[in-house]
Coordinates of N, CA, C and O in Angstrom, one line a residue:
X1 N 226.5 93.0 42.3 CA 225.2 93.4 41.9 C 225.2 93.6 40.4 O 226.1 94.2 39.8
X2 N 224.3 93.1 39.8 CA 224.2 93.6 38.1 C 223.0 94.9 37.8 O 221.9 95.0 38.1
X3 N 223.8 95.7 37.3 CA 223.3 96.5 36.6 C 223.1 97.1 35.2 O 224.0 97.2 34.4
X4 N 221.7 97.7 34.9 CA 221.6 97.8 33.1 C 222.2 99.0 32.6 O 221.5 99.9 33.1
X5 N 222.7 99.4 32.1 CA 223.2 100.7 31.2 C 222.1 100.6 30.2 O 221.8 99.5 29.7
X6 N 221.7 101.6 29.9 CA 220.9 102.1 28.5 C 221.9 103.3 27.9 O 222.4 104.2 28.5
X7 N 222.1 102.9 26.3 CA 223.0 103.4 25.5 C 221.8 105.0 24.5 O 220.6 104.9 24.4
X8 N 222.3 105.9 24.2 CA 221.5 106.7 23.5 C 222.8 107.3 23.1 O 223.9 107.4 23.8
X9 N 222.2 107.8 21.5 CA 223.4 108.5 21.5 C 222.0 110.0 20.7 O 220.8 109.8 20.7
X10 N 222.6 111.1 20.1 CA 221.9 112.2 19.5 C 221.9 112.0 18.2 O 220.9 111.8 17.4
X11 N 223.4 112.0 17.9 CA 223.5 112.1 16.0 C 224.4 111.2 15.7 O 224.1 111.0 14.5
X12 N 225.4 110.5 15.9 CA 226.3 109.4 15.4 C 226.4 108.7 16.2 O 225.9 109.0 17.3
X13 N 227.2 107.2 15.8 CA 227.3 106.2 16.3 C 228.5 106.2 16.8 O 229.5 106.4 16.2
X14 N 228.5 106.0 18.5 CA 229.7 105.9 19.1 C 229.3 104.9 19.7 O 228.2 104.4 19.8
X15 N 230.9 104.1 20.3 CA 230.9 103.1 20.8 C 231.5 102.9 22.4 O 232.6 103.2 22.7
X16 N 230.7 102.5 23.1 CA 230.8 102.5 24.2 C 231.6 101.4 24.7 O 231.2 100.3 24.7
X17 N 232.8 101.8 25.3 CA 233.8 100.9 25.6 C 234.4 100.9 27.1 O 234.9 101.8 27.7
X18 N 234.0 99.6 27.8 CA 234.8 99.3 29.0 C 235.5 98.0 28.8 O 235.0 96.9 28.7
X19 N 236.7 98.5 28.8 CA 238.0 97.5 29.0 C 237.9 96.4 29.9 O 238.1 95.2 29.7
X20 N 237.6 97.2 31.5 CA 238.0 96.4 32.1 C 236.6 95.1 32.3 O 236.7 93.9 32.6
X21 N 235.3 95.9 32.0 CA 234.2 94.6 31.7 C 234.4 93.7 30.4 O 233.7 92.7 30.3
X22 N 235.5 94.1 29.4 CA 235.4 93.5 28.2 C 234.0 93.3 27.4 O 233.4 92.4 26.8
X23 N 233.7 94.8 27.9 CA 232.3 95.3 26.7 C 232.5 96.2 25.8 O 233.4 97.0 26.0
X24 N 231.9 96.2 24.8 CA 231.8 97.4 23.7 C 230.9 96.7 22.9 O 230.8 95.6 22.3
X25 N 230.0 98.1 23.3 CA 228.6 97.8 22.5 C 228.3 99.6 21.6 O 228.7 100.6 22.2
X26 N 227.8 99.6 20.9 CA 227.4 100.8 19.6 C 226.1 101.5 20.4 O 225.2 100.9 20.9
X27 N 226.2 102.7 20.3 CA 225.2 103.2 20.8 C 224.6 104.2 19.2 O 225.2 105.0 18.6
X28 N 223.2 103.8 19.1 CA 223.0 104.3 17.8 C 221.8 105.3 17.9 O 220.8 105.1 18.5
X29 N 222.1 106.4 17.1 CA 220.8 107.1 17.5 C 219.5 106.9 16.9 O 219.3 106.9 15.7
X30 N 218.3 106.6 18.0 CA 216.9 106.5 17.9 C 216.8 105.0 18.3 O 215.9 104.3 17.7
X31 N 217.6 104.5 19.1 CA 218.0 103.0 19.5 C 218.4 103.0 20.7 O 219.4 103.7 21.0
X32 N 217.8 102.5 21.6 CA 218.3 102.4 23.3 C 218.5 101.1 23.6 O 217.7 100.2 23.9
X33 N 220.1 101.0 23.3 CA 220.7 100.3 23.6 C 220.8 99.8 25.1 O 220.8 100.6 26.0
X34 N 220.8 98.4 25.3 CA 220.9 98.0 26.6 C 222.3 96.9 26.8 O 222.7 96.0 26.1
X35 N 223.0 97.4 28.2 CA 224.0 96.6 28.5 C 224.1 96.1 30.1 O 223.7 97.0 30.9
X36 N 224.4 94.9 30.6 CA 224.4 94.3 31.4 C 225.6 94.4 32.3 O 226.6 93.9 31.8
X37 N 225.8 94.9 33.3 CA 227.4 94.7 34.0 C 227.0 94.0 35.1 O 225.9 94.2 35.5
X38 N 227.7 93.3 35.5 CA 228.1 92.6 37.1 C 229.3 93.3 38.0 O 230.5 93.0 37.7
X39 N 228.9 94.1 39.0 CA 229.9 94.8 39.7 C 230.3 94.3 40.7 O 229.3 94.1 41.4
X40 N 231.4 93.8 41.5 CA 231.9 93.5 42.4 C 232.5 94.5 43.1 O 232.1 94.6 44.2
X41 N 233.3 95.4 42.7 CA 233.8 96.2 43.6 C 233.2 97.4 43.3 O 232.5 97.5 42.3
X42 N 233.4 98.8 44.3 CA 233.3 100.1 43.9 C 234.8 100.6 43.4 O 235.8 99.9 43.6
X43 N 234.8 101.8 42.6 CA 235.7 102.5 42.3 C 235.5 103.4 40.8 O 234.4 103.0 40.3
X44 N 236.1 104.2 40.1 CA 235.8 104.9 38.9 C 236.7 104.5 37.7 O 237.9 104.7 37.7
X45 N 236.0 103.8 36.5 CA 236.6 103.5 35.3 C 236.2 104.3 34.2 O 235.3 105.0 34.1
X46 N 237.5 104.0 33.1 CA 237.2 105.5 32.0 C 236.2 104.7 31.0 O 236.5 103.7 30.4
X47 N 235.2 105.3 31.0 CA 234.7 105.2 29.3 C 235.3 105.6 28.3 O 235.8 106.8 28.4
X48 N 235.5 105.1 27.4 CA 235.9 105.3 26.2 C 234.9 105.1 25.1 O 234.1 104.2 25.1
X49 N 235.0 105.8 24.1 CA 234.4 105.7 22.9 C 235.5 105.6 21.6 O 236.3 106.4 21.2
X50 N 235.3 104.0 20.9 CA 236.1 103.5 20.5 C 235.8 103.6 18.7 O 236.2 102.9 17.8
X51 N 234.9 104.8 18.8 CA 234.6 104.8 16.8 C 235.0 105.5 16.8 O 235.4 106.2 17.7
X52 N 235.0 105.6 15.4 CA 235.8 107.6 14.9 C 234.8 108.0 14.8 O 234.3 107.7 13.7
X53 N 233.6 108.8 15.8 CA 232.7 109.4 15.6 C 232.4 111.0 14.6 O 231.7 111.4 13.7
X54 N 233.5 111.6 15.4 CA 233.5 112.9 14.4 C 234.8 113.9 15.2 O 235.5 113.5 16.1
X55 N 234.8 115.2 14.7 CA 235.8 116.2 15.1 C 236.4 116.2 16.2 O 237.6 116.4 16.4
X56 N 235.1 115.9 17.2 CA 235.8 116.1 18.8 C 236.0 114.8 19.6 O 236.1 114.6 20.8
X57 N 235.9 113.7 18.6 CA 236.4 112.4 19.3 C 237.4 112.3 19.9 O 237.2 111.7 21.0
X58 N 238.5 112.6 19.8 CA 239.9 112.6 20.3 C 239.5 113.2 22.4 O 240.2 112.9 23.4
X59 N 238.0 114.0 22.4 CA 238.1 115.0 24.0 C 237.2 113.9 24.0 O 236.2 114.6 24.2
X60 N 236.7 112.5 23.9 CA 235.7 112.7 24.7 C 235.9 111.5 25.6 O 236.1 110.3 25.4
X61 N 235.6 112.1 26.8 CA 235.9 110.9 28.1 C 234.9 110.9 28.7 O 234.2 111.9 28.8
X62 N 234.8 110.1 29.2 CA 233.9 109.4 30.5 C 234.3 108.6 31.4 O 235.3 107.9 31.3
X63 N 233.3 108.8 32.6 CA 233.6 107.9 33.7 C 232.6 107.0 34.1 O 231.5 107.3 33.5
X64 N 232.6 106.1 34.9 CA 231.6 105.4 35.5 C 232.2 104.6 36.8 O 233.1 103.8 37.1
X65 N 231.3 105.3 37.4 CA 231.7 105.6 39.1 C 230.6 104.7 39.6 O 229.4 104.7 39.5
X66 N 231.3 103.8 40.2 CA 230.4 102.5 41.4 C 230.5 103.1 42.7 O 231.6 103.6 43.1
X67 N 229.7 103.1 43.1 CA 229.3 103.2 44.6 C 229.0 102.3 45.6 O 227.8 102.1 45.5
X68 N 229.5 101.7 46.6 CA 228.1 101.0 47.7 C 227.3 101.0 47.2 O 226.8 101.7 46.3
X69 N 226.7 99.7 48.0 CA 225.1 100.1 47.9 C 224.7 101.3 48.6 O 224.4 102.3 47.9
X70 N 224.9 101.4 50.1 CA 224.9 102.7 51.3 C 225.0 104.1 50.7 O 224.2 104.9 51.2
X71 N 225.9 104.3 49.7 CA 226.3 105.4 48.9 C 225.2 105.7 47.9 O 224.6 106.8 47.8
X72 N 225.2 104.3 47.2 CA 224.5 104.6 45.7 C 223.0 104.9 46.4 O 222.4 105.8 45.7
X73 N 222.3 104.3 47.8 CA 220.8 104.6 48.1 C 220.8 105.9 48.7 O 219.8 106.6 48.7
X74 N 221.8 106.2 49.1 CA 221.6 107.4 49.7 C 221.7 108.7 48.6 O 220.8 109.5 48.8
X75 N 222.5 108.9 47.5 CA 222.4 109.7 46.5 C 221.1 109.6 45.8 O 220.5 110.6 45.8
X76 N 220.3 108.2 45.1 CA 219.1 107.9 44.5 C 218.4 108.8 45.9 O 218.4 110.0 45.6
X77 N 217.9 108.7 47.0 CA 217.5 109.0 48.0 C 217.4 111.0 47.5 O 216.4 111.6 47.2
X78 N 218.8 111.5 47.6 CA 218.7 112.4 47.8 C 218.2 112.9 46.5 O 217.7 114.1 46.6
X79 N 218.2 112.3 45.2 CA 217.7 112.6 43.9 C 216.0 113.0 43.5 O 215.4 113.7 42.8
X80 N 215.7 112.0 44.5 CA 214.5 112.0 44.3 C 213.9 112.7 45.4 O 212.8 113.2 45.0
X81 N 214.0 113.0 46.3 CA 213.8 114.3 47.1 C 213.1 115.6 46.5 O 213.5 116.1 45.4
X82 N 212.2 116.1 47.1 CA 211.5 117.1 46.4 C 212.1 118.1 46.3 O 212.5 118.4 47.4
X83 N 212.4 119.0 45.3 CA 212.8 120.3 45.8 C 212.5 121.5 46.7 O 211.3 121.7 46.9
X84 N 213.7 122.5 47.4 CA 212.0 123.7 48.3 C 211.9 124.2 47.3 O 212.4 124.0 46.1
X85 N 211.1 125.1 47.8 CA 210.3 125.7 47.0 C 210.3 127.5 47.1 O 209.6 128.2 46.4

């Protein structure tokens, strides 16, 4: 299945890096970046940010977690669910 990432960043430019898609694209602030993946399997890969952004570059990680479809509709499902009240 393909899906779009939208990039935002606040105050510097970092760079959004997945190895194993062989993407890295800039995410720039006041710019919503768009990226394209084609997923084949589920499982969790690290994001990385691959600029020297600033101080706390060295902590910052991310993940990006595939799901089923079954999985991924059922969470969107429960997201959108009203809150009680």
């Amino acid at each position: 299945q393909t899906v779009l990432i939208h990039l935002k960043s606040k105050d510097v430019i970092h760079s959004f890096f997945l190895p194993q898609f062989r993407i890295k694209q800039d995410a720039v602030p006041g710019i919503t970046g768009r990226v394209w993946v084609e997923v084949i399997k589920a499982g969790q890969l690290e994001i990385a940010c691959a600029e020297l952004c600033g101080l706390g570059h060295y902590r910052m990680r991310g993940y990006l977690t595939i799901e089923p479809p079954d999985a991924f509709h059922a969470w969107l499902a429960e997201q959108l669910a009203e809150p009680p009240l």
